[in-house]
Coordinates of C-alpha atoms and ligand atoms in Angstrom, one line a residue:
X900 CA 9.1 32.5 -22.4
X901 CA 9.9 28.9 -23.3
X902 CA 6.9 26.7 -24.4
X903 CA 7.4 23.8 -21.6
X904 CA 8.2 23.8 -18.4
X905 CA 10.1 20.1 -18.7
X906 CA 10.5 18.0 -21.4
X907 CA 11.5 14.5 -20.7
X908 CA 12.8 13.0 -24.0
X909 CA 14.3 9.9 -25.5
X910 CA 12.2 7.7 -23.1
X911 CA 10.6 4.4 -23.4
X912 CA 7.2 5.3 -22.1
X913 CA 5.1 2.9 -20.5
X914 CA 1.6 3.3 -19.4
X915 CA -1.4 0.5 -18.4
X916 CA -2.1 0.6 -22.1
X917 CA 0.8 1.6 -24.2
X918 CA 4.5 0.9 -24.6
X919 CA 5.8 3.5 -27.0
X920 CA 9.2 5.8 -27.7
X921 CA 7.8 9.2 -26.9
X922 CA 9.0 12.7 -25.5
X923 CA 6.6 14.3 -23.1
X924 CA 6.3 17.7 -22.7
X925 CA 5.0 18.9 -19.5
X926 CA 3.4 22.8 -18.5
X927 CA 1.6 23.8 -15.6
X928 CA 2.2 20.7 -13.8
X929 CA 0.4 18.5 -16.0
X930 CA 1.6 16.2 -18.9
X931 CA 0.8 19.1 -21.9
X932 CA 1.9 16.6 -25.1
X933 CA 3.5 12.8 -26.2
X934 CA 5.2 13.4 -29.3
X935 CA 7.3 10.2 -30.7
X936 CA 10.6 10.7 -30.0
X937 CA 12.9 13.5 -31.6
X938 CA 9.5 15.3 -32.5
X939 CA 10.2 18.0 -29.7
X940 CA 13.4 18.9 -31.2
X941 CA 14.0 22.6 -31.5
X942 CA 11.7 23.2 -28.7
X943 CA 12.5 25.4 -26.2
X944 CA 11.7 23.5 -22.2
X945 CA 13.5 25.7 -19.2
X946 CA 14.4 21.9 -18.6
X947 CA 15.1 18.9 -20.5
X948 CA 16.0 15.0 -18.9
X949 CA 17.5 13.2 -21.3
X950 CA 16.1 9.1 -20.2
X951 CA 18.4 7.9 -22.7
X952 CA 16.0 5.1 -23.3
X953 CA 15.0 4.3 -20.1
X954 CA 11.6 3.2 -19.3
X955 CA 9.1 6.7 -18.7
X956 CA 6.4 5.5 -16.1
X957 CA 3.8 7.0 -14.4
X958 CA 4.9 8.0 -10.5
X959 CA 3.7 5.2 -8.6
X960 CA 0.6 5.1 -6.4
X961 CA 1.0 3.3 -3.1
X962 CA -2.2 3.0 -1.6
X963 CA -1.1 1.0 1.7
X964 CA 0.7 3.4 3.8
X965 CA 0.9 4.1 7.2
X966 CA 2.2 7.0 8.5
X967 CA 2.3 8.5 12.2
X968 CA -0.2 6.4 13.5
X969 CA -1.0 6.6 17.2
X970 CA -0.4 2.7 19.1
X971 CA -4.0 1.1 18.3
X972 CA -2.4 -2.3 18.3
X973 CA -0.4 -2.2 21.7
X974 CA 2.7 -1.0 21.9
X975 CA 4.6 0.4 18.8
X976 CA 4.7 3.6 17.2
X977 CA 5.0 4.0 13.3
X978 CA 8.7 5.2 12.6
X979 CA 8.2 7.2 10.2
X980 CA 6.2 10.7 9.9
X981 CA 4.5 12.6 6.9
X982 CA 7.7 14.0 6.3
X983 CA 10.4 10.8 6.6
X984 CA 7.5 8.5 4.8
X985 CA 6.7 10.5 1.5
X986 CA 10.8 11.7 1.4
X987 CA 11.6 7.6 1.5
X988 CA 8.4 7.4 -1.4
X989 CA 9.8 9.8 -4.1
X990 CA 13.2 8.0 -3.9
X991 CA 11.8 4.7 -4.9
X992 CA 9.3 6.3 -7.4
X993 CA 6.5 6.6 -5.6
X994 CA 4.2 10.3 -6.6
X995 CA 1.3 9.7 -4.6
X996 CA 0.0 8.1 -0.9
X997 CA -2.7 6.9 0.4
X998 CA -2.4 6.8 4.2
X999 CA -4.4 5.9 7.2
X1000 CA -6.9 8.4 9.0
X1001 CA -7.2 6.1 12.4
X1002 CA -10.5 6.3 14.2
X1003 CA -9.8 4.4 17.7
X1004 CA -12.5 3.1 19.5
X1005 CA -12.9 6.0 21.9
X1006 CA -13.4 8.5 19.4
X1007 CA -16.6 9.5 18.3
X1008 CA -16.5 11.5 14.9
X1009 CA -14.4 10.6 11.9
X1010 CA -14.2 14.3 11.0
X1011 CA -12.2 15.4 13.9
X1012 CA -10.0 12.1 13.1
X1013 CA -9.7 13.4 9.9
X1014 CA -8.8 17.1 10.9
X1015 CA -6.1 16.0 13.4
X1016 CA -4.4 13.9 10.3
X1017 CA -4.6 16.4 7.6
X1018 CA -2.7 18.5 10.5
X1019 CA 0.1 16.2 10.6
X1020 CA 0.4 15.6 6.8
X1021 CA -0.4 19.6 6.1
X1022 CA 2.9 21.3 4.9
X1023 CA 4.7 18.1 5.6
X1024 CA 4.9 15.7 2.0
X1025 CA 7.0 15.3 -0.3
X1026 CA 4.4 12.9 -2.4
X1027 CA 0.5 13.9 -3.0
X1028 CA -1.3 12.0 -0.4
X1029 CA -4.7 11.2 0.7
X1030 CA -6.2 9.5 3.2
X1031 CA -8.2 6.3 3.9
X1032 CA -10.6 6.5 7.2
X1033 CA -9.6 3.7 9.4
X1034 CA -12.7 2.4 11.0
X1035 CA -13.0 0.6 14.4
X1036 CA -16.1 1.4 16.0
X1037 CA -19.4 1.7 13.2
X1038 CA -22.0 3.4 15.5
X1039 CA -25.1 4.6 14.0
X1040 CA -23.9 8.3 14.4
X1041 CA -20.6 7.6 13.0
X1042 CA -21.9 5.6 9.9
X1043 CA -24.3 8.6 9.4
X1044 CA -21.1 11.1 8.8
X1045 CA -20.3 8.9 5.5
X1046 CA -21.8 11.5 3.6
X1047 CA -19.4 14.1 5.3
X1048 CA -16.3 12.0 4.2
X1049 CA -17.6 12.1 0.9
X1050 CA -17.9 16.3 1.0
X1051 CA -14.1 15.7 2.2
X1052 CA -13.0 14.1 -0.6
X1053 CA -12.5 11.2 1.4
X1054 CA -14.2 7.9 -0.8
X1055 CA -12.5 4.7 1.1
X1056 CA -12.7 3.3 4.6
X1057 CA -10.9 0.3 6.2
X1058 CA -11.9 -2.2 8.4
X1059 CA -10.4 -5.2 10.3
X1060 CA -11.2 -8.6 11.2
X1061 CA -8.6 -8.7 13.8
X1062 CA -6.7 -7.5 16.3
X1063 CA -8.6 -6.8 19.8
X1064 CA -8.7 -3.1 19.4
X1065 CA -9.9 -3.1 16.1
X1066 CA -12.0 -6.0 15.1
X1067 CA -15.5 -5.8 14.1
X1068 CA -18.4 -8.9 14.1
X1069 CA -20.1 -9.4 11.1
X1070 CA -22.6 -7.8 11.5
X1071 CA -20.7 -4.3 12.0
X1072 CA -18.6 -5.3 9.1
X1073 CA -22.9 -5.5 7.3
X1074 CA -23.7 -2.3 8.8
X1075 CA -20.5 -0.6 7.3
X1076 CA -21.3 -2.3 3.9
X1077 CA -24.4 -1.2 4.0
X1078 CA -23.5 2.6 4.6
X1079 CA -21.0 2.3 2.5
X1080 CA -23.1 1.3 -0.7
X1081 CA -25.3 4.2 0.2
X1082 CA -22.7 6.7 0.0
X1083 CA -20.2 4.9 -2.9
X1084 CA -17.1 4.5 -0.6
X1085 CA -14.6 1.5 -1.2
X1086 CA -14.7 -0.7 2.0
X1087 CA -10.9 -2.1 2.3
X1088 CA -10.9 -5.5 4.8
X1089 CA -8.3 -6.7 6.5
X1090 CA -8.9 -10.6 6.4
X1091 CA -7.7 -12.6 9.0
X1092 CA -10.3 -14.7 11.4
X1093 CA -8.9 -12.7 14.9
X1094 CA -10.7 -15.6 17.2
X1095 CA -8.7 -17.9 16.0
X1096 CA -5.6 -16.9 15.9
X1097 CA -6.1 -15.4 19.7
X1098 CA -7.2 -19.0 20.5
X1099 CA -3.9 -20.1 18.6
X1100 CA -1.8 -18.0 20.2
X1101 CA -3.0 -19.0 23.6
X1102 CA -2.7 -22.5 23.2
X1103 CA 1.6 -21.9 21.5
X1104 CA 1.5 -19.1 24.4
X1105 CA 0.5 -22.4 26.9
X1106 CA 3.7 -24.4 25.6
X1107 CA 5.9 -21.5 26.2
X1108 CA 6.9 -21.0 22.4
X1109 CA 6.8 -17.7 22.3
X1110 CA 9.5 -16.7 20.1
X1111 CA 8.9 -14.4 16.7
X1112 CA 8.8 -17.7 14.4
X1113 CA 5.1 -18.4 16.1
X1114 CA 4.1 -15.5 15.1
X1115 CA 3.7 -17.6 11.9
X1116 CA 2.4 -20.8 13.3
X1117 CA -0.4 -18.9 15.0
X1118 CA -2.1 -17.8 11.2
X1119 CA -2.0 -20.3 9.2
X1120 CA -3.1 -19.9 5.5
X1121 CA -6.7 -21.2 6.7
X1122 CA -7.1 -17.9 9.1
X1123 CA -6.3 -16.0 6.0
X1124 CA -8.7 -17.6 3.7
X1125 CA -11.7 -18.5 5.8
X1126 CA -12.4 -14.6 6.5
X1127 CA -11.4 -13.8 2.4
X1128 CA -14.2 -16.1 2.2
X1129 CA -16.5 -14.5 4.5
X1130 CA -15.9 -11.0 3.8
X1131 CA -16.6 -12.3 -0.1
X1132 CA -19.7 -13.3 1.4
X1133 CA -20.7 -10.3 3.4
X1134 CA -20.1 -8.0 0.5
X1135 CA -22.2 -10.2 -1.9
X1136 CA -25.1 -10.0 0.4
X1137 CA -24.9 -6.8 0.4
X1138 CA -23.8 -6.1 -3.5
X1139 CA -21.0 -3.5 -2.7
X1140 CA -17.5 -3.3 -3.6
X1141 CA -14.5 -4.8 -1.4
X1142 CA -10.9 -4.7 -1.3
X1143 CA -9.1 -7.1 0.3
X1144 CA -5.8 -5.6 1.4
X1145 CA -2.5 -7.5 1.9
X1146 CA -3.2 -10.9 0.9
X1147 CA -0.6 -13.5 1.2
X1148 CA -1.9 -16.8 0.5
X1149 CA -2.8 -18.3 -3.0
X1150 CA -5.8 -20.0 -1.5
X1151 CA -7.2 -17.0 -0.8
X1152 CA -6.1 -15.6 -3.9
X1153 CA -8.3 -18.7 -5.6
X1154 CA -11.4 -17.6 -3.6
X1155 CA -10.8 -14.1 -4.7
X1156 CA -10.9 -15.1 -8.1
X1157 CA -13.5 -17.5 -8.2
X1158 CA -15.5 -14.4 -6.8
X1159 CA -14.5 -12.0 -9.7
X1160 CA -15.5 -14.6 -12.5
X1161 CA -18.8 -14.8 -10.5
X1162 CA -18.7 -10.8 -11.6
X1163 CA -18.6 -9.6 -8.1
X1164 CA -17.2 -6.7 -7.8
X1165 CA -14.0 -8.1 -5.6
X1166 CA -11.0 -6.5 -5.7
X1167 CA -7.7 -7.4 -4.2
X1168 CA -4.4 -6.1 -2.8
X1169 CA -0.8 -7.7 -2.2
X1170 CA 2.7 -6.5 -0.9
X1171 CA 6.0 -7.5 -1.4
X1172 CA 6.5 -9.3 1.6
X1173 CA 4.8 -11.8 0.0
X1174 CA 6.5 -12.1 -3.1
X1175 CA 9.7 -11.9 -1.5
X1176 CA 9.9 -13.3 2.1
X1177 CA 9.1 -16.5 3.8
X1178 CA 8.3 -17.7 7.5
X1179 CA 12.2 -18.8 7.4
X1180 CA 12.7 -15.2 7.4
X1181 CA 10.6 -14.8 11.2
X1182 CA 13.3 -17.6 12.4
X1183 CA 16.1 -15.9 11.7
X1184 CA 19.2 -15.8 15.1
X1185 CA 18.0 -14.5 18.3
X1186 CA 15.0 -11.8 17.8
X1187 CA 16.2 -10.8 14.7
X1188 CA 12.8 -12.5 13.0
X1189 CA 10.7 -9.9 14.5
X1190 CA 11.9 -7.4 11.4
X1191 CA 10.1 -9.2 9.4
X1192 CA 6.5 -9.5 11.6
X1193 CA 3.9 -8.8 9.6
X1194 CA -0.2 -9.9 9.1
X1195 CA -1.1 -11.7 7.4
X1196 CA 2.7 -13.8 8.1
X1197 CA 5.1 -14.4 5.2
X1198 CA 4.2 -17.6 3.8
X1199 CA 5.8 -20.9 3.6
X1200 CA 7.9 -20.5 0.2
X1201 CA 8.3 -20.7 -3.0
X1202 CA 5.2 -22.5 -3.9
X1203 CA 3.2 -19.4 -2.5
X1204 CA 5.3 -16.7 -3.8
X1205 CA 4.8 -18.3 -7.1
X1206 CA 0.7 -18.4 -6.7
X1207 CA 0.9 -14.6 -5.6
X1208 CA 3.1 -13.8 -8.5
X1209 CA 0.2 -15.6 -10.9
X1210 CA -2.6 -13.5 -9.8
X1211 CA -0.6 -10.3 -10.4
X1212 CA -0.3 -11.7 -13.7
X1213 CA -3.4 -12.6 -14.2
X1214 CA -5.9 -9.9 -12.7
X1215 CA -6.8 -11.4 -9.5
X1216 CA -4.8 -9.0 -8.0
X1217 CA -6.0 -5.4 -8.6
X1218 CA -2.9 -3.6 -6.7
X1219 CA 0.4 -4.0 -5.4
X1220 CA 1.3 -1.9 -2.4
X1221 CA 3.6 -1.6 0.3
X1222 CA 1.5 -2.1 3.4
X1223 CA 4.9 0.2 4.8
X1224 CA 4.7 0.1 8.0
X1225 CA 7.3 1.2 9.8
X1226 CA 9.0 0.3 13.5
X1227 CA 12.1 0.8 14.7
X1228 CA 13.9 -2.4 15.7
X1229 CA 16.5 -0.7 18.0
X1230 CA 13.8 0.5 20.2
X1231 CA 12.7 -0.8 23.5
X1232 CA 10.2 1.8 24.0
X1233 CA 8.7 2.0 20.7
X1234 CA 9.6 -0.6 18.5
X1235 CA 9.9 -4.3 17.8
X1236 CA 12.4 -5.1 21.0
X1237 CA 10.0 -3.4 23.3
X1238 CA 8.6 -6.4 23.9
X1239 CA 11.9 -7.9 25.1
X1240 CA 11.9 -8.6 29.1
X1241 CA 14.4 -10.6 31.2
X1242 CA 11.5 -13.2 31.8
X1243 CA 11.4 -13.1 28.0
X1244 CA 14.2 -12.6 26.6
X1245 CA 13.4 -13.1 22.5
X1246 CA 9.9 -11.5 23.5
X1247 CA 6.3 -12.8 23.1
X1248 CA 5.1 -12.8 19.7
X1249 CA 1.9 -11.8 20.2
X1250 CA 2.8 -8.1 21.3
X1251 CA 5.9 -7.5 18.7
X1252 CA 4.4 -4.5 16.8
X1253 CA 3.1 -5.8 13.5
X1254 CA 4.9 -4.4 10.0
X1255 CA 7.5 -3.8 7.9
X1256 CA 8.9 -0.8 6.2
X1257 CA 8.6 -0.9 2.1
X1258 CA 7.6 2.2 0.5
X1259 CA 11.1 3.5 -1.3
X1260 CA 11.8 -0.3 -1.9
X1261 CA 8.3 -1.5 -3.6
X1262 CA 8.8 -0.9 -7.5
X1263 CA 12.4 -1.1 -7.7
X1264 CA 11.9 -5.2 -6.4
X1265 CA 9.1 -5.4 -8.4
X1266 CA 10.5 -4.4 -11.6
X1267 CA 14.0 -6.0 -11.0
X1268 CA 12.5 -9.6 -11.4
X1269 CA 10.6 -8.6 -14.6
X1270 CA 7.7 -11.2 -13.9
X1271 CA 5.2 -8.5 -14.8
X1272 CA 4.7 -7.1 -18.6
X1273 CA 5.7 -3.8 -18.1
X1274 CA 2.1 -2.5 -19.0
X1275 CA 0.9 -5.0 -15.8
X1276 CA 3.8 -3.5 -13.7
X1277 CA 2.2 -0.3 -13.8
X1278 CA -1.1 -1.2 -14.2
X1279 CA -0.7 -2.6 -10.5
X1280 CA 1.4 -0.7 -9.0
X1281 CA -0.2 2.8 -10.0
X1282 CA -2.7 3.5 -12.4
X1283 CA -5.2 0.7 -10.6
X1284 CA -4.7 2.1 -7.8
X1285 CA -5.8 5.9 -8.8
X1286 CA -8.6 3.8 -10.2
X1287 CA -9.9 2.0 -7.9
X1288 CA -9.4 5.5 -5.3
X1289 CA -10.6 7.7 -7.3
X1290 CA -7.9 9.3 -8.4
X1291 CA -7.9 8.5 -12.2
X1292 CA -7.1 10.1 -15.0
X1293 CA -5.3 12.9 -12.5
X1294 CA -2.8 10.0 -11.5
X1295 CA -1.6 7.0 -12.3
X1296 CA -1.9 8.0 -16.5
X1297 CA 0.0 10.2 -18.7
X1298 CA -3.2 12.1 -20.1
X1299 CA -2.1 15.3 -21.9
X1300 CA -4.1 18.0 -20.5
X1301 CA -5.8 15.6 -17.6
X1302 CA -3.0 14.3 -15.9
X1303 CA -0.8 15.9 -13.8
X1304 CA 3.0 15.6 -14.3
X1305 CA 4.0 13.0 -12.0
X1306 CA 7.0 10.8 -13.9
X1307 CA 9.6 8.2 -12.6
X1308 CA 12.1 7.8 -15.4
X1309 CA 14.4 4.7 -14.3
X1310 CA 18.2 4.1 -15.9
X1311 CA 18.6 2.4 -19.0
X1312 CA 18.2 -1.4 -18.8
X1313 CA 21.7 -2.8 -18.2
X1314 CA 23.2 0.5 -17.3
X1315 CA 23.1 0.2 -13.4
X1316 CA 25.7 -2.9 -12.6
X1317 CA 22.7 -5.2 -9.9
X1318 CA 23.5 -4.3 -6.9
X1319 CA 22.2 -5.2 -3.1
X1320 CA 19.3 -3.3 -1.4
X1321 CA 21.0 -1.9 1.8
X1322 CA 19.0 0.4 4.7
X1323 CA 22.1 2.8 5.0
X1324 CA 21.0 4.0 1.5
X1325 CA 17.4 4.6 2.1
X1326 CA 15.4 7.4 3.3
X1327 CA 12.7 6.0 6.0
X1328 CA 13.0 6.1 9.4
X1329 CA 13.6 2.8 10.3
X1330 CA 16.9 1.2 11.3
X1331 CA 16.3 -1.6 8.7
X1332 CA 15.0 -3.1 5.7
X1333 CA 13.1 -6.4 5.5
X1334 CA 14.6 -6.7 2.1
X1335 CA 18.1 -5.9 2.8
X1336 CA 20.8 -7.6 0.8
X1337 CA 18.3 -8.9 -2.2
X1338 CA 19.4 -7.9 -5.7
X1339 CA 18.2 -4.8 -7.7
X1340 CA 18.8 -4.1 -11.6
X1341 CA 17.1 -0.6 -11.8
X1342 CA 16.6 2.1 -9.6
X1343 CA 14.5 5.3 -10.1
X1344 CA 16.8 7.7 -11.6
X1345 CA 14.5 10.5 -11.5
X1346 CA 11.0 11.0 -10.2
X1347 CA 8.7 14.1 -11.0
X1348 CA 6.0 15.4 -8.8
X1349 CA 3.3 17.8 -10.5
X1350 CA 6.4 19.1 -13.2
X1351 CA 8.8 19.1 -10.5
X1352 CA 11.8 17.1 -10.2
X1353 CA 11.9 15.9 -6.7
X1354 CA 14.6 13.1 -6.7
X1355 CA 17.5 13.0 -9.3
X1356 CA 19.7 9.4 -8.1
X1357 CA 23.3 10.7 -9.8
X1358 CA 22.8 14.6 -8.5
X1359 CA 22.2 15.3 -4.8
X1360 CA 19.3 12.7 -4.5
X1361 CA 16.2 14.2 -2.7
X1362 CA 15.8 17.8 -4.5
X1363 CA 11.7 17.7 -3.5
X1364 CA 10.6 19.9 -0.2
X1365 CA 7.8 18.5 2.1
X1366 CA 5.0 20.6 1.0
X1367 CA 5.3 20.8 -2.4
X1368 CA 2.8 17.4 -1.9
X1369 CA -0.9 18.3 -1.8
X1370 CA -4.0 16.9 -0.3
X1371 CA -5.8 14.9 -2.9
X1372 CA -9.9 15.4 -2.9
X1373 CA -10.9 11.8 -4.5
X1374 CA -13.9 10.9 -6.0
X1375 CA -16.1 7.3 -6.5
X1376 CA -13.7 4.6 -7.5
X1377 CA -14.0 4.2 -11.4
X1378 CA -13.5 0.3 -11.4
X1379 CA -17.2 -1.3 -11.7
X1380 CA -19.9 -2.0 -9.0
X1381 CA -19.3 1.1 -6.8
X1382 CA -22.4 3.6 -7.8
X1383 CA -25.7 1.6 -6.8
X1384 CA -28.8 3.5 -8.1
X1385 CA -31.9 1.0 -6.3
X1386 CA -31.7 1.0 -2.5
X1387 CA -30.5 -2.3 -0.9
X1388 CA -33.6 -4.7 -0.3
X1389 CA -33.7 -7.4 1.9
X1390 CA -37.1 -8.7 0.4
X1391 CA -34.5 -10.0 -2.9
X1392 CA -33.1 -13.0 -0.5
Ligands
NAG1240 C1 -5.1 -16.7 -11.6 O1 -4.5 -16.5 -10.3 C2 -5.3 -17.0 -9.3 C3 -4.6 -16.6 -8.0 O2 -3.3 -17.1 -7.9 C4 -5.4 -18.5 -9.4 O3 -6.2 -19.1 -8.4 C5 -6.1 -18.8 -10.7 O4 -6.1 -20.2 -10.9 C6 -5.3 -18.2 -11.9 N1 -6.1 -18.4 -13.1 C7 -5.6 -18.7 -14.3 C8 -6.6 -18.8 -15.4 O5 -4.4 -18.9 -14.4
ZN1241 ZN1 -2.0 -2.0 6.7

């Protein structure tokens, strides 16, 4: 019997804290030793990857994923299953998601919502996956089964500010705070102020421009950043974490961070699409702008890519995730063109299902324009976000003995020639990429799930099965302000 079940070796490995030439020597599906390089010689492994100096990372943690989700927002179904999502995940480096349990309006316990998605995911993953419960109607009964989510392993909810079928007043969004203090669960918020971009809409709707480029027009940065603002404000009266997912404008990046140096326990998410895209991008040739609908909007250029890409750097910005999700554009049933009538021939913007695919293309974009420390890089793009989920040290570290195996070993600086992001070499569902013809330097060359290598770029590519990815029970986040030992009092105001 050999000793290890893999050993990677020759690596540069790089966690949230160290940067070091190691081998790592992996048994039982957890990381079992780091020995600096050439230590592990003469020891047997049934396996051995040689990274010939390429960077050894923890697998990534997206923890902005949605997966076959049923139409909450109108028309539009998510493109890509459990299966199709998680298989696009490993090939981009990506070990573990977080997905979207939906609760529509009509439904009145989160555990059955929760039962129908682990039946959809069950036997169906290629990555490790868990679930956050997407919240859209907070009745008393329903915010009473918090402590049942919690026996579930289940330790996050989100929550929306928008969108008709979702959106919740403010005092809901107090209520859920409240409940969720009680219980430690991490309330995510989508912040955008939905009356007024309804109002906005109606009055571009009134002019007849109606095309995918208004999509922008109708949330400006100041929808985005007057609910940050507020939702900072709900949480502090009720002194309980938030995360604030997808944001896309430096202004409310600066009211984020103003929060956090006020030590409130604020945290904050961005995406690609707003390091990378612009609203030139939504008014692109005839319809073609509604690949790249999204909310909150790309924003207006450089100037704002360059403020998101600062608060990465900086800490503002506790994760980067993909926010994937997926719709066909090809589709007039299902996806973007179903809005597409002869009255309206380039659609109305206000019904164009809302998303983007990202998941296989997140770290490989991030990394290529080396604007991150490589410690920050996966700091942001995993280990935070196994923090902040509860998750950690199990993911996102390289723990011998704590963490399980999960690896993405990319190519040797310099040794892939750039090349250009194309769809017909990804693995989602979709018929396109927001990001398609941008330039990539390195590519994950292998990814490990759990000891196993489930996607090897120069072999035959995908060598994972759906299944092999397990439900993850999480626990209370282990970033600060989550575990609240006196009750709430409103007598303290
Ligand atoms: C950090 O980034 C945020 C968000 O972009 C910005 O508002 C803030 O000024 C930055 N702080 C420093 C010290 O650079
Ligand atoms: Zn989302």
């Amino acid at each position: 019997m050999s000793s290890y079940d893999l050993m990677i070796i020759n690596g540069l490995v790089v966690t949230a804290s160290d940067i070091g030439h190691y081998d790592v020597a992996i048994k039982n599906e957890k990381i079992a030793l780091l020995a600096p390089t050439g230590s592990l010689a003469g020891i047997e492994a049934d396996k051995v990857i040689d990274a010939e100096g390429g960077y050894v990372m923890p697998g990534g943690v997206d923890a902005h994923v949605h997966l076959e989700e049923p139409p909450l927002f109108g028309k539009g179904r998510s493109a890509d299953t459990y299966e199709t999502g998680t298989r696009s995940a490993i090939c981009g480096g990506t070990t573990t998601v977080i997905t979207f349990a939906p609760q529509s309006k009509d439904r009145t316990s989160l555990l059955s919502v929760l039962e129908e998605t682990h039946k959809k995911a069950e036997n169906n993953c290629y990555t490790d996956y868990s679930f956050h419960l997407l919240l859209s109607n907070p009745t008393p009964s329903i915010l009473n089964e918090f402590p049942n989510l919690r026996n579930e392993g289940i330790s996050s909810l989100k929550i929306y500010m928008t969108y008709e079928a979702l959106q919740l007043r403010d005092n809901q969004i107090l209520d859920v705070l409240l409940a969720a203090r009680k219980d430690s669960i991490t309330t995510m918020i989508h912040a955008e102020n939905g009356d007024i971009l309804s109002w906005m809409t109606d009055q571009l709707e009134q002019r007849g421009l109606v095309e995918p480029k208004y999509h922008a027009t109708s949330r400006p940065q100041l929808v985005e950043t007057e609910a940050t603002n507020r939702a900072i404000t709900l949480s502090e009266i009720i002194d309980t974490p938030i995360l604030i997912v997808h944001v896309s404008s430096p202004s409310a990046a600066t009211h984020i961070r103003n929060a956090q140096t006020r030590g409130l326990p604020i945290y904050a998410e961005t995406c690609p699409q707003y390091l990378f895209l612009t609203r030139d991008d939504l008014d692109k040739p005839g319809f073609e702008g509604a690949k790249c609908v999204c909310s909150p909007p790309p924003r207006e250029g450089k100037e704002d890519h360059e403020g998101i890409w600062l608060g990465l750097q900086n800490g503002t910005f506790t994760v980067l995730s993909s926010d994937h999700c997926p719709f066909v554009y090809e589709d007039a049933e299902l996806g973007k063109k179903s809005v597409i009538s002869a009255e309206f021939p380039l659609g109305r913007f206000r019904y164009i299902p809302n998303g983007c695919p990202g998941i296989e293309t997140r770290l490989p974009l991030v990394l290529s324009e080396a604007r991150l420390e490589l410690s920050k890089f996966v700091e942001v793009t995993s280990t935070n976000a196994a923090k902040l989920y509860g998750l950690y040290p199990r993911k996102g570290a390289l723990l011998p003995g704590l963490s399980d195996a999960d690896l993405v070993v990319w190519y040797p600086p310099g040794r892939l020639e750039e090349w250009r992001v194309r769809n017909e070499e990804l693995h989602h569902g979709v018929d396109y990429t927001p990001f398609e013809g941008r330039v990539v330097r390195n590519w994950p060359r292998y990814t490990v799930l759990r000891g196993k290598v489930v996607w090897e770029r120069d072999g035959v590519g995908v060598l994972g099965e759906k299944g092999w990815g397990r439900f993850l029970r999480r626990g209370v986040s282990s970033l600060g302000g989550g575990s609240k030992k006196e009750a709430w009092d409103v007598e303290r105001f």
